[in-house]
XYZ file of C-alpha atoms in Angstrom:
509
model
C -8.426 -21.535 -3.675
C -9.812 -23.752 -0.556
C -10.531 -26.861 -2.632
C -10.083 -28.154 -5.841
C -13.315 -27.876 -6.870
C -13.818 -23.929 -6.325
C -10.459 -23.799 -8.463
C -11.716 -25.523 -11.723
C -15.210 -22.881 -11.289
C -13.106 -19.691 -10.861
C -11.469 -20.250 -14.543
C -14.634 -22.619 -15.857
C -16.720 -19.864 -17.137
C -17.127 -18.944 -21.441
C -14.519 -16.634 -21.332
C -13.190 -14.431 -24.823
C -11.103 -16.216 -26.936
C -9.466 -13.310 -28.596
C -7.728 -9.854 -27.289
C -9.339 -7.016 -27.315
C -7.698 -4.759 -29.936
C -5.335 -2.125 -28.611
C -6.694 1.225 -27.793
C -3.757 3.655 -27.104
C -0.052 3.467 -27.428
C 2.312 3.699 -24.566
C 5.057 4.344 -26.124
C 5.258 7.016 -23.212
C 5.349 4.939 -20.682
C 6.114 6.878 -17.279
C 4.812 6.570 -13.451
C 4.887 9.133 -10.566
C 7.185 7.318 -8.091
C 5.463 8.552 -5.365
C 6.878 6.768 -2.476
C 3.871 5.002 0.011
C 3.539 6.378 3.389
C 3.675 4.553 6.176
C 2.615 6.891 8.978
C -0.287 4.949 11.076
C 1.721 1.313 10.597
C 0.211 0.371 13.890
C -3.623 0.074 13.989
C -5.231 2.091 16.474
C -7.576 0.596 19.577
C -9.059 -3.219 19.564
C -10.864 -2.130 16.451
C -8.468 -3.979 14.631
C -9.055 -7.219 16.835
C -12.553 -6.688 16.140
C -11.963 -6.785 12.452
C -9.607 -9.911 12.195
C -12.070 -11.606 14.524
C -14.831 -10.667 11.883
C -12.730 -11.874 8.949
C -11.869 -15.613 10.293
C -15.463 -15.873 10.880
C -16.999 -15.517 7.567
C -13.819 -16.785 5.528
C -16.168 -19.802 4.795
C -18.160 -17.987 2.967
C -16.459 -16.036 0.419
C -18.208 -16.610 -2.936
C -20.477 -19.593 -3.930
C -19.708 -20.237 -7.218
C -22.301 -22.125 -10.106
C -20.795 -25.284 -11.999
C -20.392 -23.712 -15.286
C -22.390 -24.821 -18.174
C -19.397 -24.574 -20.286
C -15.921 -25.670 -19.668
C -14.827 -22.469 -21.490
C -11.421 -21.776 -23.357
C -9.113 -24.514 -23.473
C -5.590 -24.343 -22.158
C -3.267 -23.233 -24.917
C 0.188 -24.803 -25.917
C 3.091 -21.769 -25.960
C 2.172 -18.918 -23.417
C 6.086 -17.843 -23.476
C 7.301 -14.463 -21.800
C 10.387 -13.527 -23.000
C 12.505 -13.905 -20.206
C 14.893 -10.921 -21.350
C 11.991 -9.044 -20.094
C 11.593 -10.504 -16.886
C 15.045 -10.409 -16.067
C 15.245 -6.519 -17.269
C 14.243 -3.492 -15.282
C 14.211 0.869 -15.826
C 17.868 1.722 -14.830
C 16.367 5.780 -14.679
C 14.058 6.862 -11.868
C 11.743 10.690 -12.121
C 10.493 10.101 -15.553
C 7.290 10.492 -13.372
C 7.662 14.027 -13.713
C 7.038 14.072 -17.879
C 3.994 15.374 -19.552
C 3.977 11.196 -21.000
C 2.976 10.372 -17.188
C -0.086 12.151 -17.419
C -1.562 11.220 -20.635
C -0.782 7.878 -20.072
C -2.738 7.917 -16.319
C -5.481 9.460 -18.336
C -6.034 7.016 -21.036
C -5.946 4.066 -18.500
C -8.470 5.666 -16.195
C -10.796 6.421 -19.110
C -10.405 2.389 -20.278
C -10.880 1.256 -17.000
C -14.142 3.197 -16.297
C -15.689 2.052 -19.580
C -14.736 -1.867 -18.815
C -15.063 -1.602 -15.012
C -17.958 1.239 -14.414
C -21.000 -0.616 -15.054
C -20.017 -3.471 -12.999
C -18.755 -1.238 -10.058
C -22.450 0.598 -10.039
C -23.872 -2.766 -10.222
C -22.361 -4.431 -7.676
C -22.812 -1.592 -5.059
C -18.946 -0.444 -4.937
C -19.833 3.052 -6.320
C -22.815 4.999 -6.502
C -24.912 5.960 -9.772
C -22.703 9.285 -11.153
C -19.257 8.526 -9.146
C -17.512 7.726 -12.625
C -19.247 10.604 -14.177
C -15.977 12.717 -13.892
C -13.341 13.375 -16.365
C -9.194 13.512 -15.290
C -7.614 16.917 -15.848
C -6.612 17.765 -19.323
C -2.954 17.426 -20.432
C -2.095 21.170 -19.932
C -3.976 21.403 -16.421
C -1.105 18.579 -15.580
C 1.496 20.594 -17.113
C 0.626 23.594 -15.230
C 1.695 22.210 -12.079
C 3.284 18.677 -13.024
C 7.016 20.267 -12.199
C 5.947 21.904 -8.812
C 3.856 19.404 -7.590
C 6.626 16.940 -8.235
C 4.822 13.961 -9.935
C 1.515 13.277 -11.086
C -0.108 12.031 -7.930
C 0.759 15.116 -6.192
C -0.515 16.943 -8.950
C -3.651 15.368 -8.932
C -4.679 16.118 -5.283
C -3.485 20.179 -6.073
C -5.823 20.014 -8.628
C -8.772 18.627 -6.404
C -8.529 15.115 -7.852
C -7.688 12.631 -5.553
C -9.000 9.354 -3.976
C -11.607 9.038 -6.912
C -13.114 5.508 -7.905
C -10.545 3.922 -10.760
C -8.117 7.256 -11.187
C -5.056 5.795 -11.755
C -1.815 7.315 -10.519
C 1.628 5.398 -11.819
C 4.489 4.906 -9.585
C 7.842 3.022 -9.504
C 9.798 1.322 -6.932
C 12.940 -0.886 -6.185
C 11.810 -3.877 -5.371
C 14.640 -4.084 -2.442
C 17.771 -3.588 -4.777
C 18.896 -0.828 -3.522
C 17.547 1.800 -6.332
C 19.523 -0.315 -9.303
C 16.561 -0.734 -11.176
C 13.235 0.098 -11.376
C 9.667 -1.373 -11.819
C 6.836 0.784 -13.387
C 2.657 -0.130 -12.633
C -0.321 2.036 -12.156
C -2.842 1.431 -9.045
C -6.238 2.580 -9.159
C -9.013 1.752 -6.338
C -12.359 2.170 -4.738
C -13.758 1.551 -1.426
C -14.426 2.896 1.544
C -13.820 6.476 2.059
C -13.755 6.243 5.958
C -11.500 3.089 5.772
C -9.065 3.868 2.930
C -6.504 1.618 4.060
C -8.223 -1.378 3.037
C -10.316 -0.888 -0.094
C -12.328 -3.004 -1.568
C -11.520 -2.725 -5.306
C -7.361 -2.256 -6.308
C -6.038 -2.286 -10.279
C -2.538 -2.508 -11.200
C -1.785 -2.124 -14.529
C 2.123 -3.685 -14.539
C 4.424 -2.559 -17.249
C 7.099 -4.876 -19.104
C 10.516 -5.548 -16.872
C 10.888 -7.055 -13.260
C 7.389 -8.705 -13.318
C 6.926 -12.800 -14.016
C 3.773 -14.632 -15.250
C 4.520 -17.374 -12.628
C 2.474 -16.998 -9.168
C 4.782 -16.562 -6.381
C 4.297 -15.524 -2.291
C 4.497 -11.588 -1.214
C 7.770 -10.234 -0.704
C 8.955 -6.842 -1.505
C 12.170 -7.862 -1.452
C 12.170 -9.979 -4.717
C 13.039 -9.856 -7.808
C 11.221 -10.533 -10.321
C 7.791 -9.672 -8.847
C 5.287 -11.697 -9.001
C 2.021 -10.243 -11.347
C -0.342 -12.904 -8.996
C 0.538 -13.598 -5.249
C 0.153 -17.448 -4.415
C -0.261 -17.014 -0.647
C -0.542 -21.201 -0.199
C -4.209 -20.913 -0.451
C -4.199 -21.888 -4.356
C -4.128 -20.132 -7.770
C -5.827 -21.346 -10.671
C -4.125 -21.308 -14.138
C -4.983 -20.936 -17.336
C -3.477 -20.106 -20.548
C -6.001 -18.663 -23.316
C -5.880 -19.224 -27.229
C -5.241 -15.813 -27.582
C -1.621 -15.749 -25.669
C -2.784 -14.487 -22.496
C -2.762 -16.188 -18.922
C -5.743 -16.025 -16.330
C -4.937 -16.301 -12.897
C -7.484 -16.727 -10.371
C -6.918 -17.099 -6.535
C -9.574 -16.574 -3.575
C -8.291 -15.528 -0.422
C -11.207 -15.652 2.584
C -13.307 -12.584 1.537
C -11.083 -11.573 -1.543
C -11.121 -12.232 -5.198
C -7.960 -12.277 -7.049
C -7.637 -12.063 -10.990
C -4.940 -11.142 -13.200
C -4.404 -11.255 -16.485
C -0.319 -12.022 -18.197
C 0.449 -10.990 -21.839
C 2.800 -12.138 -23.625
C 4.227 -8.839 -23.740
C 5.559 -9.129 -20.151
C 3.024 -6.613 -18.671
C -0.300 -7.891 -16.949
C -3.248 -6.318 -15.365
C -4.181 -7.468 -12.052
C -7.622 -6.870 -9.170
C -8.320 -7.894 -5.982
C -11.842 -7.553 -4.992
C -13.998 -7.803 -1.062
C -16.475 -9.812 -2.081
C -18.231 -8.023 0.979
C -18.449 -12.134 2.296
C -20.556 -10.948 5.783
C -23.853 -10.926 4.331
C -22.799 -11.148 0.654
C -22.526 -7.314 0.596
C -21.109 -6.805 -2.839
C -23.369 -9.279 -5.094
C -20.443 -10.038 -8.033
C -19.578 -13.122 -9.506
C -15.761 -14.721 -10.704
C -17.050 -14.423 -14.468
C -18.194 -11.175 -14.352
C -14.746 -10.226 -12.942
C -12.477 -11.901 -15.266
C -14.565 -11.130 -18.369
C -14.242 -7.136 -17.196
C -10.486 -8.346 -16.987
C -9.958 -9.382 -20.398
C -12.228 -6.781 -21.849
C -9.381 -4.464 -20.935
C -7.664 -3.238 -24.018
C -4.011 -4.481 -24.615
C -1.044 -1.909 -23.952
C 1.959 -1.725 -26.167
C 4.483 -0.717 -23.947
C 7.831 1.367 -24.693
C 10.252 -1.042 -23.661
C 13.598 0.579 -25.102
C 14.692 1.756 -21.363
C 14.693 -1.058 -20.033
C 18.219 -3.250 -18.883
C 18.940 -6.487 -17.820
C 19.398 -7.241 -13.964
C 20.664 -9.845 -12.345
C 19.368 -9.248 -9.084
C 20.326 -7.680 -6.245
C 24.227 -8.177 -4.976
C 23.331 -10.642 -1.583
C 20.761 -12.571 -4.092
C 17.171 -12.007 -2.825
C 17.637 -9.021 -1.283
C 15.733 -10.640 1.582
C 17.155 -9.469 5.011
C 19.419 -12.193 6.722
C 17.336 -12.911 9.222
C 13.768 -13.794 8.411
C 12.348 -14.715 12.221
C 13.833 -11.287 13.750
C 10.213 -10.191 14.442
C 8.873 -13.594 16.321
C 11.789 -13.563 18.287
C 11.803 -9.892 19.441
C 7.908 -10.091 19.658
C 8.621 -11.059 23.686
C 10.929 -7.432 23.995
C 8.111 -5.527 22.225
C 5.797 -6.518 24.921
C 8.193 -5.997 27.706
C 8.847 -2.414 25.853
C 5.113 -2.116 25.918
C 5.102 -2.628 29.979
C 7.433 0.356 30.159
C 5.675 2.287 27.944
C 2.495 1.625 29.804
C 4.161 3.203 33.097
C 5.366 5.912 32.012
C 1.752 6.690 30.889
C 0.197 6.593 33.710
C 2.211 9.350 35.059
C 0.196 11.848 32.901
C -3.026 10.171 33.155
C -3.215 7.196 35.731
C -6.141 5.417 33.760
C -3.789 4.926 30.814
C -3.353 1.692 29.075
C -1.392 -0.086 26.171
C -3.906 -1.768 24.016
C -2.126 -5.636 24.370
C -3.734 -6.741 20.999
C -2.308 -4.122 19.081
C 1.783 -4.926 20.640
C 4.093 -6.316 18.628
C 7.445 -6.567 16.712
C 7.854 -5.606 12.584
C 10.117 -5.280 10.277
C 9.417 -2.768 7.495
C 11.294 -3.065 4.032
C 12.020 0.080 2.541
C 10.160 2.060 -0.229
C 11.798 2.916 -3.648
C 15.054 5.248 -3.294
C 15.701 4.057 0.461
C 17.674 1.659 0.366
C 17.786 -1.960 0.727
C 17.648 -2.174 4.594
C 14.380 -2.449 6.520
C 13.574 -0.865 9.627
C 12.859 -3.234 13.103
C 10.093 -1.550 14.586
C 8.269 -2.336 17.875
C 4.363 -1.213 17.319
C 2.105 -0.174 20.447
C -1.062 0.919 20.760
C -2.604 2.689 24.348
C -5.849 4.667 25.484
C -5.503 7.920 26.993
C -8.905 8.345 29.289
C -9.334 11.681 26.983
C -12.382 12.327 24.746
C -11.055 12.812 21.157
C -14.078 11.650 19.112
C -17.848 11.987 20.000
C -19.799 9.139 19.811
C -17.276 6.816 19.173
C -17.412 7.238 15.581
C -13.819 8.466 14.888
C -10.968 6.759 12.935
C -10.326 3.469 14.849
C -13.841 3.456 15.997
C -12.267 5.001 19.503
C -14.823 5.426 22.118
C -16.471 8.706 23.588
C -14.271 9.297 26.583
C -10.824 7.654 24.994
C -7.556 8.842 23.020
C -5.924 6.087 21.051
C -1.851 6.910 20.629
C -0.215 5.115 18.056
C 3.334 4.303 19.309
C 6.493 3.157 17.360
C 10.060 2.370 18.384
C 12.648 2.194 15.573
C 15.552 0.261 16.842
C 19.000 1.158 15.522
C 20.114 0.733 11.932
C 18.397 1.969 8.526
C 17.846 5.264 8.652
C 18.633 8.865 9.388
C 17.505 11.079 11.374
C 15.446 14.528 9.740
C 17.382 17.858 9.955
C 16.087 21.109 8.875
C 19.678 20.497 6.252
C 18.305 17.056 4.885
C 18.016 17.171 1.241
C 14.720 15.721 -0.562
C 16.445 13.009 -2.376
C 17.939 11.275 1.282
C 17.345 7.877 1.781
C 15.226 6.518 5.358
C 14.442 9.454 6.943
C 12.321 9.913 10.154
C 10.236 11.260 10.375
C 9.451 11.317 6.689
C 8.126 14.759 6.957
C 6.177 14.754 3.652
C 4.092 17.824 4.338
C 1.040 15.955 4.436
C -2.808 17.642 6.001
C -0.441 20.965 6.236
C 2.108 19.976 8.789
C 5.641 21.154 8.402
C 8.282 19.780 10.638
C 10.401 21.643 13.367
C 13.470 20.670 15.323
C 13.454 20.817 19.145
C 15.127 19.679 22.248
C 12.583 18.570 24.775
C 13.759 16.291 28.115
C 17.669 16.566 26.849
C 16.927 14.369 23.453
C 16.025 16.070 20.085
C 12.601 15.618 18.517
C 10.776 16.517 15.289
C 7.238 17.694 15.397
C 5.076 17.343 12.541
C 2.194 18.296 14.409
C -1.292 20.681 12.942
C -3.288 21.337 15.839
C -5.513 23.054 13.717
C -6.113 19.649 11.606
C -6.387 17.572 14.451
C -2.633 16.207 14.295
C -0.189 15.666 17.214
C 3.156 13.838 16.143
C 6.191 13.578 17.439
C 9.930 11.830 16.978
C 11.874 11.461 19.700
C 15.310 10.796 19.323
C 17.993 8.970 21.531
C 21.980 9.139 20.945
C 22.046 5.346 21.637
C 20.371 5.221 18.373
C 16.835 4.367 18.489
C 13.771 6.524 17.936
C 10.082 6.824 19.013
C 7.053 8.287 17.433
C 4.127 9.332 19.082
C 0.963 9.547 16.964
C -2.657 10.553 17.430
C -5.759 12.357 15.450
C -8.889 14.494 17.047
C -11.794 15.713 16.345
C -11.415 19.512 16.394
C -14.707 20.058 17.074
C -14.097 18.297 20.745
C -13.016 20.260 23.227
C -9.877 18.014 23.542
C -8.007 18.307 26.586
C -4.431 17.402 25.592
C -2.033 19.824 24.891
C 0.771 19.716 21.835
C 3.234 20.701 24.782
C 1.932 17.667 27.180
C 1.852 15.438 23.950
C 5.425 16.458 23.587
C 6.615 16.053 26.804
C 4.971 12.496 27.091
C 6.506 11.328 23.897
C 9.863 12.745 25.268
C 8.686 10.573 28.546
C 9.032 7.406 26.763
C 11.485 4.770 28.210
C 14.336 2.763 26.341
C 13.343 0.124 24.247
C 14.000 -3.132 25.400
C 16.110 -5.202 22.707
C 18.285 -7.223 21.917
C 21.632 -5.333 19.831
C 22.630 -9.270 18.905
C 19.917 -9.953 17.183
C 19.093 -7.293 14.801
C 20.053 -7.713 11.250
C 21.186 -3.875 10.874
C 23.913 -4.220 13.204
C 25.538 -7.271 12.317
């Protein structure tokens, strides 16, 4: 919250006092475990300037919200969470890969489009008929849930993929090193041509690893928080019924979980759509769709207790690596800027987009992030027409997404590395049909995972002092584009040392 008084009107409104009865048993409790991607981590062109620009300037204006005619439910004495459960986790990983994963996805996607649909059509998220689909049956699943390896992946081979509320489960580590596990299900709807920031995300979080208390980001700790308190505020309440509301508003975005006294919670964020009031929804109408939700019974009998991981927070030891090494980034980015303009003079690192980031690791990776320089540049190349492509690059530009992965973390990819390695790179996940090949180009090895055909060039370029580089673009293949995989290639083997400094990183201490 901004103020106090938008805090007591998030959690004012005549709320239910009672839960809604259960619906479905979980005693099958499973997720997919599909691990998240992190291909385009730096964001393509001045777009993304553009955007935060955009944001601070109508932060003021995120939802105007009514004094509420009543003061709605009182706060309740005794909201307990066993803390066995918080301090407890899924010692197993892969149960993602049962039959139980897919019934269970099923029957939350089917609750959450009965509680959620109306309100989605209303508002403007979705259009009139996008719910109007049904998840594939159990045995559809079954057919391919082995192959496809989980049932995300099983989902898009069937044709179902990046629908409004589908739920897919997943797991992850919360940075202890693949001791333990955490299991929730995510479910969204946005924007189709800007997927990586939708404006409508569920999370359904299962018993063990997760605490009712708000708490800041951090993927590193354990327990998790179910609501992120980012310093701008979080309303509390506890309900008559057991449960815990959480409200928070953060510029544009509406936060609202729900805590049961179970240990798992439900939680949404919602764009309020604050530049012109685009989405027309109002705090109670989220939070009573919240706690119309049914309550889960989960299968808690896997789950252990875990103290944590072994160095305590699992944080990395040094927390200001990335303002530090910010300066080397940008003198990295000079370099990178030269050697550019030997292909194409006009060339030109994007300076919004340089910088210096550490990236934790996903679930079965590890504990140890990767320290990553980002960089953005234009190539004066037409890969869009119009200046609609992703990025919103301009007719007569190529944006190249460029990151350098200092030494530590991570292996590199062999045509020998087994699926179940740790930090790989590239990741080489197979994704938009690219498979990944081993070459030596300029005397240092690289891995394409390039698809011409798709509109793909990318490349990892590795050094024997350790660090790597990956060279990243898209295109419209409908454009007579006028860079070749083999000059892509060579210009990502072109790229100079990063500078850094071998002191200062974490990883090699």
């Amino acid at each position: 919250m901004h103020d106090d008084e938008i805090s007591r009107e998030a959690i004012g409104r005549a709320l239910p006092d009672t839960e809604p009865p259960t619906q479905f048993d979980l005693d099958r409790i499973v997720a997919d475990g599909y691990r998240t991607r992190r291909r385009n981590r730096a964001v393509l062109g001045g777009a993304t300037a553009a955007g935060v620009s955009a944001l601070a300037a109508v932060t003021a204006l995120a939802f105007t919200l009514n004094s509420p005619q009543d003061p709605g439910p009182q706060a309740a004495d005794g909201f307990e969470v066993d803390q066995g459960l918080v301090m407890s986790a899924y010692a197993e990983a892969d149960w993602y890969r049962t039959e139980a994963a897919a019934i269970e996805a099923q029957e939350l996607t089917e609750a959450a489009k009965a509680e959620f649909g109306d309100l989605l059509v209303e508002a403007g998220y979705v259009e009139e008929g996008d719910l109007d689909y049904s998840p594939p049956s159990d045995s559809e699943i079954q057919g391919v849930l082995e192959r496809s390896g989980g049932y995300g992946a099983a989902l898009s081979e069937l044709g179902y993929h990046d629908l409004p509320l589908l739920f897919s489960p997943r797991e992850f580590s919360a940075g202890n090193e693949g001791d333990v596990y955490l299991r929730s299900h995510h479910a969204w709807t946005g924007d189709e041509e800007d997927d990586m920031s939708p404006d409508f995300s569920f999370e359904a979080m299962a018993p063990g690893g997760w605490t009712p208390e708000p708490g800041p980001e951090d993927e590193y700790a354990f327990p998790q928080p179910m609501m992120i308190d980012d310093g701008s505020g979080v309303s509390v309440e506890d309900l008559d019924d057991g449960r815990r509301l959480m409200v928070a508003m953060d510029g544009c975005m509406v936060h609202v979980t729900v805590a049961y006294p179970n240990g798992s919670g439900l939680r949404s964020s919602w764009d309020t759509g604050c530049e012109g009031q685009k989405y027309d929804v109002t705090a109670e109408e989220l939070k009573a769709a919240m706690l119309a939700m049914p309550g889960i019974e989960y299968d808690t009998s896997a789950l252990v207790p875990y103290e944590g991981p072994a160095n305590g927070s699992g944080q990395p030891a040094d927390d200001d690596w990335t303002e530090g090494a910010d300066g080397d980034a940008v003198a990295t980015a000079d370099q990178v800027e030269e050697a550019m303009t030997g292909f194409h003079s006009e060339s030109a690192v994007i300076e919004e987009s340089v910088g210096a980031v550490m990236l934790p690791p996903s679930e079965g990776e590890g504990a140890t992030p990767l320290y990553q320089y980002s960089i953005a540049a234009s190539l004066p190349i037409t890969s869009y027409e119009g200046g609609d492509g992703p990025g919103s690059v301009a007719e007569g530009e190529t944006h190249v997404n460029i990151t350098y992965t200092l030494p530590g973390g991570w292996e590199q990819w062999t045509p020998g590395t087994s699926d179940d390695a740790g930090r790989v790179l590239p990741d080489c996940d197979g994704k938009a049909g690219t498979q990944c090949e081993q070459i030596e180009v300029g005397g240092r090895t690289a891995v394409l995972e390039s698809n011409a055909q798709a509109g793909i060039y990318d490349v990892t370029v590795f050094d024997e002092s350790g660090w790597a580089v990956q060279l990243f673009l898209t295109f419209d293949t409908a454009v007579d584009f006028e860079l070749s995989e083999q000059e892509f290639t060579e210009m990502a083997a072109a790229m100079p040392a990063p500078v850094y400094d071998e002191d200062a990183l974490p990883a090699g201490e």
